[in-house]
PDB file of C-alpha atoms in Angstrom:
ATOM      1  CA  UNK U  75     -23.156  55.876 -72.123  1.00  0.00           C
ATOM      2  CA  UNK U  76     -22.224  58.391 -74.889  1.00  0.00           C
ATOM      3  CA  UNK U  77     -25.439  58.185 -76.764  1.00  0.00           C
ATOM      4  CA  UNK U  78     -27.725  58.731 -74.004  1.00  0.00           C
ATOM      5  CA  UNK U  79     -25.635  61.170 -72.227  1.00  0.00           C
ATOM      6  CA  UNK U  80     -25.557  63.232 -75.370  1.00  0.00           C
ATOM      7  CA  UNK U  81     -29.260  63.076 -75.599  1.00  0.00           C
ATOM      8  CA  UNK U  82     -29.682  64.234 -71.892  1.00  0.00           C
ATOM      9  CA  UNK U  83     -27.216  67.227 -72.557  1.00  0.00           C
ATOM     10  CA  UNK U  84     -28.845  68.692 -76.120  1.00  0.00           C
ATOM     11  CA  UNK U  85     -31.664  70.700 -75.637  1.00  0.00           C
ATOM     12  CA  UNK U  86     -33.041  69.639 -78.865  1.00  0.00           C
ATOM     13  CA  UNK U  87     -32.795  65.956 -78.192  1.00  0.00           C
ATOM     14  CA  UNK U  88     -33.731  65.622 -74.551  1.00  0.00           C
ATOM     15  CA  UNK U  89     -37.157  64.210 -73.771  1.00  0.00           C
ATOM     16  CA  UNK U  90     -39.567  66.644 -72.141  1.00  0.00           C
ATOM     17  CA  UNK U  91     -40.835  63.725 -70.131  1.00  0.00           C
ATOM     18  CA  UNK U  92     -39.255  63.509 -66.735  1.00  0.00           C
ATOM     19  CA  UNK U  93     -39.797  59.912 -66.567  1.00  0.00           C
ATOM     20  CA  UNK U  94     -38.128  59.029 -69.962  1.00  0.00           C
ATOM     21  CA  UNK U  95     -35.335  61.363 -68.609  1.00  0.00           C
ATOM     22  CA  UNK U  96     -35.106  59.366 -65.417  1.00  0.00           C
ATOM     23  CA  UNK U  97     -35.034  56.047 -67.626  1.00  0.00           C
ATOM     24  CA  UNK U  98     -31.987  57.606 -69.662  1.00  0.00           C
ATOM     25  CA  UNK U  99     -30.243  58.311 -66.506  1.00  0.00           C
ATOM     26  CA  UNK U 100     -30.863  54.727 -65.322  1.00  0.00           C
ATOM     27  CA  UNK U 101     -29.488  53.056 -68.439  1.00  0.00           C
ATOM     28  CA  UNK U 102     -26.210  55.346 -68.247  1.00  0.00           C
ATOM     29  CA  UNK U 103     -25.926  54.290 -64.478  1.00  0.00           C
ATOM     30  CA  UNK U 104     -26.374  50.674 -65.262  1.00  0.00           C
ATOM     31  CA  UNK U 105     -23.740  50.742 -68.189  1.00  0.00           C
ATOM     32  CA  UNK U 106     -21.440  52.668 -66.361  1.00  0.00           C
ATOM     33  CA  UNK U 107     -21.328  49.837 -63.796  1.00  0.00           C
ATOM     34  CA  UNK U 108     -21.242  47.250 -66.413  1.00  0.00           C
ATOM     35  CA  UNK U 109     -18.379  48.941 -67.788  1.00  0.00           C
ATOM     36  CA  UNK U 110     -16.435  49.165 -64.531  1.00  0.00           C
ATOM     37  CA  UNK U 111     -16.871  45.647 -64.042  1.00  0.00           C
ATOM     38  CA  UNK U 112     -15.407  44.849 -67.381  1.00  0.00           C
ATOM     39  CA  UNK U 113     -12.174  47.307 -66.665  1.00  0.00           C
ATOM     40  CA  UNK U 114     -11.653  45.853 -63.198  1.00  0.00           C
ATOM     41  CA  UNK U 115     -11.879  42.218 -64.561  1.00  0.00           C
ATOM     42  CA  UNK U 116      -9.346  43.218 -67.143  1.00  0.00           C
ATOM     43  CA  UNK U 117      -7.034  44.871 -64.694  1.00  0.00           C
ATOM     44  CA  UNK U 118      -7.088  41.682 -62.442  1.00  0.00           C
ATOM     45  CA  UNK U 119      -6.555  39.526 -65.603  1.00  0.00           C
ATOM     46  CA  UNK U 120      -3.512  41.651 -66.514  1.00  0.00           C
ATOM     47  CA  UNK U 121      -2.214  41.637 -63.045  1.00  0.00           C
ATOM     48  CA  UNK U 122      -2.637  37.975 -62.484  1.00  0.00           C
ATOM     49  CA  UNK U 123      -0.904  36.961 -65.867  1.00  0.00           C
ATOM     50  CA  UNK U 124       2.090  39.375 -65.278  1.00  0.00           C
ATOM     51  CA  UNK U 125       2.663  38.265 -61.756  1.00  0.00           C
ATOM     52  CA  UNK U 126       1.909  41.416 -60.377  1.00  0.00           C
ATOM     53  CA  UNK U 127      -1.145  40.385 -58.335  1.00  0.00           C
ATOM     54  CA  UNK U 128      -0.198  39.609 -54.626  1.00  0.00           C
ATOM     55  CA  UNK U 129      -2.475  38.304 -51.924  1.00  0.00           C
ATOM     56  CA  UNK U 130      -2.486  38.434 -48.307  1.00  0.00           C
ATOM     57  CA  UNK U 131      -2.389  35.450 -45.833  1.00  0.00           C
ATOM     58  CA  UNK U 132      -4.419  36.251 -42.922  1.00  0.00           C
ATOM     59  CA  UNK U 133      -6.683  34.250 -40.819  1.00  0.00           C
ATOM     60  CA  UNK U 134     -10.626  34.585 -41.285  1.00  0.00           C
ATOM     61  CA  UNK U 135     -13.701  33.293 -40.741  1.00  0.00           C
ATOM     62  CA  UNK U 136     -14.388  31.324 -44.188  1.00  0.00           C
ATOM     63  CA  UNK U 137     -17.996  30.398 -43.485  1.00  0.00           C
ATOM     64  CA  UNK U 138     -18.881  33.982 -42.429  1.00  0.00           C
ATOM     65  CA  UNK U 139     -17.554  35.251 -45.763  1.00  0.00           C
ATOM     66  CA  UNK U 140     -19.293  32.869 -47.763  1.00  0.00           C
ATOM     67  CA  UNK U 141     -22.640  33.922 -45.692  1.00  0.00           C
ATOM     68  CA  UNK U 142     -21.806  37.475 -46.398  1.00  0.00           C
ATOM     69  CA  UNK U 143     -21.777  36.785 -50.295  1.00  0.00           C
ATOM     70  CA  UNK U 144     -25.076  34.917 -50.049  1.00  0.00           C
ATOM     71  CA  UNK U 145     -26.748  37.848 -48.168  1.00  0.00           C
ATOM     72  CA  UNK U 146     -25.386  40.121 -51.069  1.00  0.00           C
ATOM     73  CA  UNK U 147     -26.775  38.265 -53.721  1.00  0.00           C
ATOM     74  CA  UNK U 148     -30.141  37.034 -52.113  1.00  0.00           C
ATOM     75  CA  UNK U 149     -32.010  40.233 -53.420  1.00  0.00           C
ATOM     76  CA  UNK U 150     -30.791  39.596 -57.040  1.00  0.00           C
ATOM     77  CA  UNK U 151     -31.875  35.937 -56.818  1.00  0.00           C
ATOM     78  CA  UNK U 152     -35.356  36.923 -55.343  1.00  0.00           C
ATOM     79  CA  UNK U 153     -35.787  39.631 -58.202  1.00  0.00           C
ATOM     80  CA  UNK U 154     -35.012  36.742 -60.758  1.00  0.00           C
ATOM     81  CA  UNK U 155     -37.332  34.111 -59.156  1.00  0.00           C
ATOM     82  CA  UNK U 156     -34.397  31.718 -58.221  1.00  0.00           C
ATOM     83  CA  UNK U 157     -33.815  30.075 -54.992  1.00  0.00           C
ATOM     84  CA  UNK U 158     -30.437  30.203 -53.312  1.00  0.00           C
ATOM     85  CA  UNK U 159     -29.738  27.651 -50.764  1.00  0.00           C
ATOM     86  CA  UNK U 160     -26.841  27.437 -48.439  1.00  0.00           C
ATOM     87  CA  UNK U 161     -24.941  24.171 -47.164  1.00  0.00           C
ATOM     88  CA  UNK U 162     -22.055  25.251 -44.847  1.00  0.00           C
ATOM     89  CA  UNK U 163     -20.550  22.834 -42.337  1.00  0.00           C
ATOM     90  CA  UNK U 164     -20.299  23.858 -38.603  1.00  0.00           C
ATOM     91  CA  UNK U 165     -17.235  23.923 -36.855  1.00  0.00           C
ATOM     92  CA  UNK U 166     -14.909  25.046 -39.890  1.00  0.00           C
ATOM     93  CA  UNK U 167     -11.314  25.980 -39.070  1.00  0.00           C
ATOM     94  CA  UNK U 168     -10.082  29.818 -39.900  1.00  0.00           C
ATOM     95  CA  UNK U 169      -8.832  29.981 -43.438  1.00  0.00           C
ATOM     96  CA  UNK U 170      -5.276  31.384 -44.019  1.00  0.00           C
ATOM     97  CA  UNK U 171      -5.664  33.405 -47.329  1.00  0.00           C
ATOM     98  CA  UNK U 172      -6.919  36.666 -48.780  1.00  0.00           C
ATOM     99  CA  UNK U 173     -10.409  37.441 -47.696  1.00  0.00           C
ATOM    100  CA  UNK U 174     -11.025  40.129 -50.461  1.00  0.00           C
ATOM    101  CA  UNK U 175      -9.709  37.754 -53.156  1.00  0.00           C
ATOM    102  CA  UNK U 176     -11.739  34.897 -52.044  1.00  0.00           C
ATOM    103  CA  UNK U 177     -14.987  37.079 -51.352  1.00  0.00           C
ATOM    104  CA  UNK U 178     -14.327  38.147 -55.227  1.00  0.00           C
ATOM    105  CA  UNK U 179     -14.267  34.270 -56.113  1.00  0.00           C
ATOM    106  CA  UNK U 180     -17.563  33.538 -54.238  1.00  0.00           C
ATOM    107  CA  UNK U 181     -19.347  36.555 -55.820  1.00  0.00           C
ATOM    108  CA  UNK U 182     -18.052  35.626 -59.161  1.00  0.00           C
ATOM    109  CA  UNK U 183     -19.294  32.172 -59.120  1.00  0.00           C
ATOM    110  CA  UNK U 184     -22.553  33.230 -57.689  1.00  0.00           C
ATOM    111  CA  UNK U 185     -23.094  35.857 -60.413  1.00  0.00           C
ATOM    112  CA  UNK U 186     -22.392  33.296 -63.017  1.00  0.00           C
ATOM    113  CA  UNK U 187     -24.687  30.697 -61.578  1.00  0.00           C
ATOM    114  CA  UNK U 188     -27.557  33.138 -61.283  1.00  0.00           C
ATOM    115  CA  UNK U 189     -26.922  34.559 -64.645  1.00  0.00           C
ATOM    116  CA  UNK U 190     -27.474  31.285 -66.371  1.00  0.00           C
ATOM    117  CA  UNK U 191     -30.168  29.990 -64.236  1.00  0.00           C
ATOM    118  CA  UNK U 192     -33.913  30.665 -65.449  1.00  0.00           C
ATOM    119  CA  UNK U 193     -36.678  31.454 -62.979  1.00  0.00           C
ATOM    120  CA  UNK U 194     -37.899  28.657 -60.679  1.00  0.00           C
ATOM    121  CA  UNK U 195     -34.337  27.319 -60.660  1.00  0.00           C
ATOM    122  CA  UNK U 196     -31.957  26.785 -57.898  1.00  0.00           C
ATOM    123  CA  UNK U 197     -28.510  28.026 -57.079  1.00  0.00           C
ATOM    124  CA  UNK U 198     -26.620  26.033 -54.191  1.00  0.00           C
ATOM    125  CA  UNK U 199     -23.615  27.239 -52.069  1.00  0.00           C
ATOM    126  CA  UNK U 200     -21.867  24.517 -50.065  1.00  0.00           C
ATOM    127  CA  UNK U 201     -18.680  24.912 -47.885  1.00  0.00           C
ATOM    128  CA  UNK U 202     -17.241  21.645 -46.473  1.00  0.00           C
ATOM    129  CA  UNK U 203     -13.875  20.518 -45.042  1.00  0.00           C
ATOM    130  CA  UNK U 204     -12.323  17.807 -46.641  1.00  0.00           C
ATOM    131  CA  UNK U 205      -8.873  16.845 -44.869  1.00  0.00           C
ATOM    132  CA  UNK U 206      -6.826  19.936 -45.215  1.00  0.00           C
ATOM    133  CA  UNK U 207      -8.881  21.584 -47.743  1.00  0.00           C
ATOM    134  CA  UNK U 208     -11.741  23.436 -48.078  1.00  0.00           C
ATOM    135  CA  UNK U 209     -14.522  22.618 -50.806  1.00  0.00           C
ATOM    136  CA  UNK U 210     -16.244  25.572 -51.726  1.00  0.00           C
ATOM    137  CA  UNK U 211     -18.837  24.757 -54.557  1.00  0.00           C
ATOM    138  CA  UNK U 212     -21.767  26.514 -56.267  1.00  0.00           C
ATOM    139  CA  UNK U 213     -24.324  24.651 -58.487  1.00  0.00           C
ATOM    140  CA  UNK U 214     -27.016  25.525 -60.368  1.00  0.00           C
ATOM    141  CA  UNK U 215     -30.013  24.063 -62.176  1.00  0.00           C
ATOM    142  CA  UNK U 216     -29.335  26.271 -65.342  1.00  0.00           C
ATOM    143  CA  UNK U 217     -28.671  25.976 -68.741  1.00  0.00           C
ATOM    144  CA  UNK U 218     -25.320  23.721 -68.465  1.00  0.00           C
ATOM    145  CA  UNK U 219     -22.409  23.539 -70.799  1.00  0.00           C
ATOM    146  CA  UNK U 220     -21.862  21.674 -73.907  1.00  0.00           C
ATOM    147  CA  UNK U 221     -19.174  19.107 -73.596  1.00  0.00           C
ATOM    148  CA  UNK U 222     -16.873  20.566 -76.669  1.00  0.00           C
ATOM    149  CA  UNK U 223     -17.105  24.013 -74.619  1.00  0.00           C
ATOM    150  CA  UNK U 224     -15.729  22.587 -71.238  1.00  0.00           C
ATOM    151  CA  UNK U 225     -11.876  22.512 -72.181  1.00  0.00           C
ATOM    152  CA  UNK U 226     -12.099  26.010 -73.034  1.00  0.00           C
ATOM    153  CA  UNK U 227     -13.921  27.242 -69.573  1.00  0.00           C
ATOM    154  CA  UNK U 228     -11.516  29.539 -67.712  1.00  0.00           C
ATOM    155  CA  UNK U 229      -9.760  31.022 -70.938  1.00  0.00           C
ATOM    156  CA  UNK U 230      -9.838  34.879 -70.982  1.00  0.00           C
ATOM    157  CA  UNK U 231     -12.870  36.217 -73.062  1.00  0.00           C
ATOM    158  CA  UNK U 232     -14.092  32.490 -73.958  1.00  0.00           C
ATOM    159  CA  UNK U 233     -17.834  32.339 -73.842  1.00  0.00           C
ATOM    160  CA  UNK U 234     -19.789  29.246 -74.402  1.00  0.00           C
ATOM    161  CA  UNK U 235     -22.067  29.306 -77.260  1.00  0.00           C
ATOM    162  CA  UNK U 236     -21.571  31.365 -80.385  1.00  0.00           C
ATOM    163  CA  UNK U 237     -21.938  35.090 -80.228  1.00  0.00           C
ATOM    164  CA  UNK U 238     -24.497  34.973 -82.747  1.00  0.00           C
ATOM    165  CA  UNK U 239     -26.992  32.594 -80.431  1.00  0.00           C
ATOM    166  CA  UNK U 240     -25.735  33.821 -76.805  1.00  0.00           C
ATOM    167  CA  UNK U 241     -28.997  34.972 -74.715  1.00  0.00           C
ATOM    168  CA  UNK U 242     -26.603  36.422 -71.972  1.00  0.00           C
ATOM    169  CA  UNK U 243     -24.172  39.236 -71.819  1.00  0.00           C
ATOM    170  CA  UNK U 244     -20.831  38.924 -70.334  1.00  0.00           C
ATOM    171  CA  UNK U 245     -17.084  39.118 -71.247  1.00  0.00           C
ATOM    172  CA  UNK U 246     -15.725  35.529 -70.351  1.00  0.00           C
ATOM    173  CA  UNK U 247     -13.436  37.005 -67.643  1.00  0.00           C
ATOM    174  CA  UNK U 248     -15.380  36.102 -64.275  1.00  0.00           C
ATOM    175  CA  UNK U 249     -14.058  32.590 -64.253  1.00  0.00           C
ATOM    176  CA  UNK U 250     -10.933  33.555 -65.811  1.00  0.00           C
ATOM    177  CA  UNK U 251     -10.499  35.829 -62.487  1.00  0.00           C
ATOM    178  CA  UNK U 252     -11.766  32.979 -60.211  1.00  0.00           C
ATOM    179  CA  UNK U 253      -9.117  30.684 -61.888  1.00  0.00           C
ATOM    180  CA  UNK U 254      -6.250  33.179 -61.179  1.00  0.00           C
ATOM    181  CA  UNK U 255      -7.260  33.842 -57.723  1.00  0.00           C
ATOM    182  CA  UNK U 256      -7.684  30.203 -56.811  1.00  0.00           C
ATOM    183  CA  UNK U 257      -4.149  29.533 -58.262  1.00  0.00           C
ATOM    184  CA  UNK U 258      -2.611  32.196 -56.231  1.00  0.00           C
ATOM    185  CA  UNK U 259      -3.922  30.139 -52.991  1.00  0.00           C
ATOM    186  CA  UNK U 260      -2.485  27.121 -54.434  1.00  0.00           C
ATOM    187  CA  UNK U 261      -5.977  25.528 -55.282  1.00  0.00           C
ATOM    188  CA  UNK U 262      -7.704  23.549 -58.037  1.00  0.00           C
ATOM    189  CA  UNK U 263     -10.861  24.239 -59.726  1.00  0.00           C
ATOM    190  CA  UNK U 264     -13.122  21.435 -60.675  1.00  0.00           C
ATOM    191  CA  UNK U 265     -16.242  21.800 -63.016  1.00  0.00           C
ATOM    192  CA  UNK U 266     -19.222  19.213 -63.886  1.00  0.00           C
ATOM    193  CA  UNK U 267     -22.001  20.232 -66.254  1.00  0.00           C
ATOM    194  CA  UNK U 268     -24.289  18.843 -68.981  1.00  0.00           C
ATOM    195  CA  UNK U 269     -26.484  20.880 -71.180  1.00  0.00           C
ATOM    196  CA  UNK U 270     -30.082  21.562 -69.687  1.00  0.00           C
ATOM    197  CA  UNK U 271     -28.824  19.944 -66.435  1.00  0.00           C
ATOM    198  CA  UNK U 272     -26.821  22.759 -64.872  1.00  0.00           C
ATOM    199  CA  UNK U 273     -23.241  23.231 -63.587  1.00  0.00           C
ATOM    200  CA  UNK U 274     -21.097  22.792 -60.377  1.00  0.00           C
ATOM    201  CA  UNK U 275     -18.118  24.715 -60.080  1.00  0.00           C
ATOM    202  CA  UNK U 276     -15.865  23.599 -57.075  1.00  0.00           C
ATOM    203  CA  UNK U 277     -12.830  25.486 -55.700  1.00  0.00           C
ATOM    204  CA  UNK U 278     -10.389  23.505 -53.653  1.00  0.00           C
ATOM    205  CA  UNK U 279      -8.424  25.480 -51.336  1.00  0.00           C
ATOM    206  CA  UNK U 280      -5.765  24.487 -48.983  1.00  0.00           C
ATOM    207  CA  UNK U 281      -6.592  25.633 -45.458  1.00  0.00           C
ATOM    208  CA  UNK U 282      -3.251  26.914 -45.116  1.00  0.00           C
ATOM    209  CA  UNK U 283      -1.537  27.195 -48.537  1.00  0.00           C
ATOM    210  CA  UNK U 284       2.097  27.348 -49.004  1.00  0.00           C
ATOM    211  CA  UNK U 285       4.224  29.924 -51.410  1.00  0.00           C
ATOM    212  CA  UNK U 286       1.986  30.696 -54.493  1.00  0.00           C
ATOM    213  CA  UNK U 287       3.918  31.068 -57.683  1.00  0.00           C
ATOM    214  CA  UNK U 288       3.292  34.641 -59.362  1.00  0.00           C
ATOM    215  CA  UNK U 289       1.181  34.286 -62.435  1.00  0.00           C
ATOM    216  CA  UNK U 290       0.306  30.580 -61.761  1.00  0.00           C
ATOM    217  CA  UNK U 291      -3.294  29.963 -62.429  1.00  0.00           C
ATOM    218  CA  UNK U 292      -5.482  27.260 -60.876  1.00  0.00           C
ATOM    219  CA  UNK U 293      -5.397  23.859 -62.735  1.00  0.00           C
ATOM    220  CA  UNK U 294      -9.126  23.092 -63.892  1.00  0.00           C
ATOM    221  CA  UNK U 295     -10.614  19.657 -64.034  1.00  0.00           C
ATOM    222  CA  UNK U 296     -13.729  19.314 -66.168  1.00  0.00           C
ATOM    223  CA  UNK U 297     -16.557  16.676 -65.980  1.00  0.00           C
ATOM    224  CA  UNK U 298     -19.035  16.257 -68.946  1.00  0.00           C
ATOM    225  CA  UNK U 299     -21.873  15.073 -66.762  1.00  0.00           C
ATOM    226  CA  UNK U 300     -24.711  16.471 -64.758  1.00  0.00           C
ATOM    227  CA  UNK U 301     -23.748  18.206 -61.423  1.00  0.00           C
ATOM    228  CA  UNK U 302     -24.255  15.815 -58.483  1.00  0.00           C
ATOM    229  CA  UNK U 303     -26.811  17.443 -55.713  1.00  0.00           C
ATOM    230  CA  UNK U 304     -26.315  15.087 -52.791  1.00  0.00           C
ATOM    231  CA  UNK U 305     -26.685  18.336 -50.558  1.00  0.00           C
ATOM    232  CA  UNK U 306     -29.869  17.417 -48.475  1.00  0.00           C
ATOM    233  CA  UNK U 307     -27.882  16.066 -45.483  1.00  0.00           C
ATOM    234  CA  UNK U 308     -27.677  17.496 -41.804  1.00  0.00           C
ATOM    235  CA  UNK U 309     -23.926  17.055 -41.947  1.00  0.00           C
ATOM    236  CA  UNK U 310     -22.685  17.999 -45.321  1.00  0.00           C
ATOM    237  CA  UNK U 311     -20.235  15.313 -46.721  1.00  0.00           C
ATOM    238  CA  UNK U 312     -17.388  15.344 -49.439  1.00  0.00           C
ATOM    239  CA  UNK U 313     -18.884  16.704 -52.832  1.00  0.00           C
ATOM    240  CA  UNK U 314     -15.741  16.467 -55.056  1.00  0.00           C
ATOM    241  CA  UNK U 315     -14.753  13.874 -57.188  1.00  0.00           C
TER     242      UNK U 315
END
């Protein structure tokens, strides 16, 4: 951001080609948004861990919210050549929770899945009811996570694979924010993954959560196995372990 903005503001360095100037401006714009995402994630993590994060408990249509998130991500999936599939059960009851927070959970999970799924792959979002809980899951056919990395998933700033062989940018904060927001709703995260087989992250959320404990993060249960994909059914069934 600093380097390219300095070049554009210095008459001796600014390129004469207007196309190149636009390229520089686009780099600044993209980098600014990336920095904003990092700052917002840091603020969310700080508020969650300090117990300052509060959530509302209002009734809202969980199925519609998940559909809206899929609509937001559809263009990004098309641009990358990844198929986005939705499996949403009919007749779901209203969710008592914070719509903004759970929308962030869904977007974070979708963004992670898309980031690690190559062209030609598939991302599947599923929302079903299991007794008194919602089962919201996002699965992908991406690169997967090694078994030795699974215990650290959800730890702030942890990123699977070493910094020398990582091919995807990020901060390792996305799933940490998800863990905190799911925890504030009294939920649990379940993650199953295997290298080269893909990943599935499932948020188990009480339909009517009780009083959450400030600063409490969700418990993460991990499974070193390929994610199950029994989604090709007319009526969605229970997907979690």
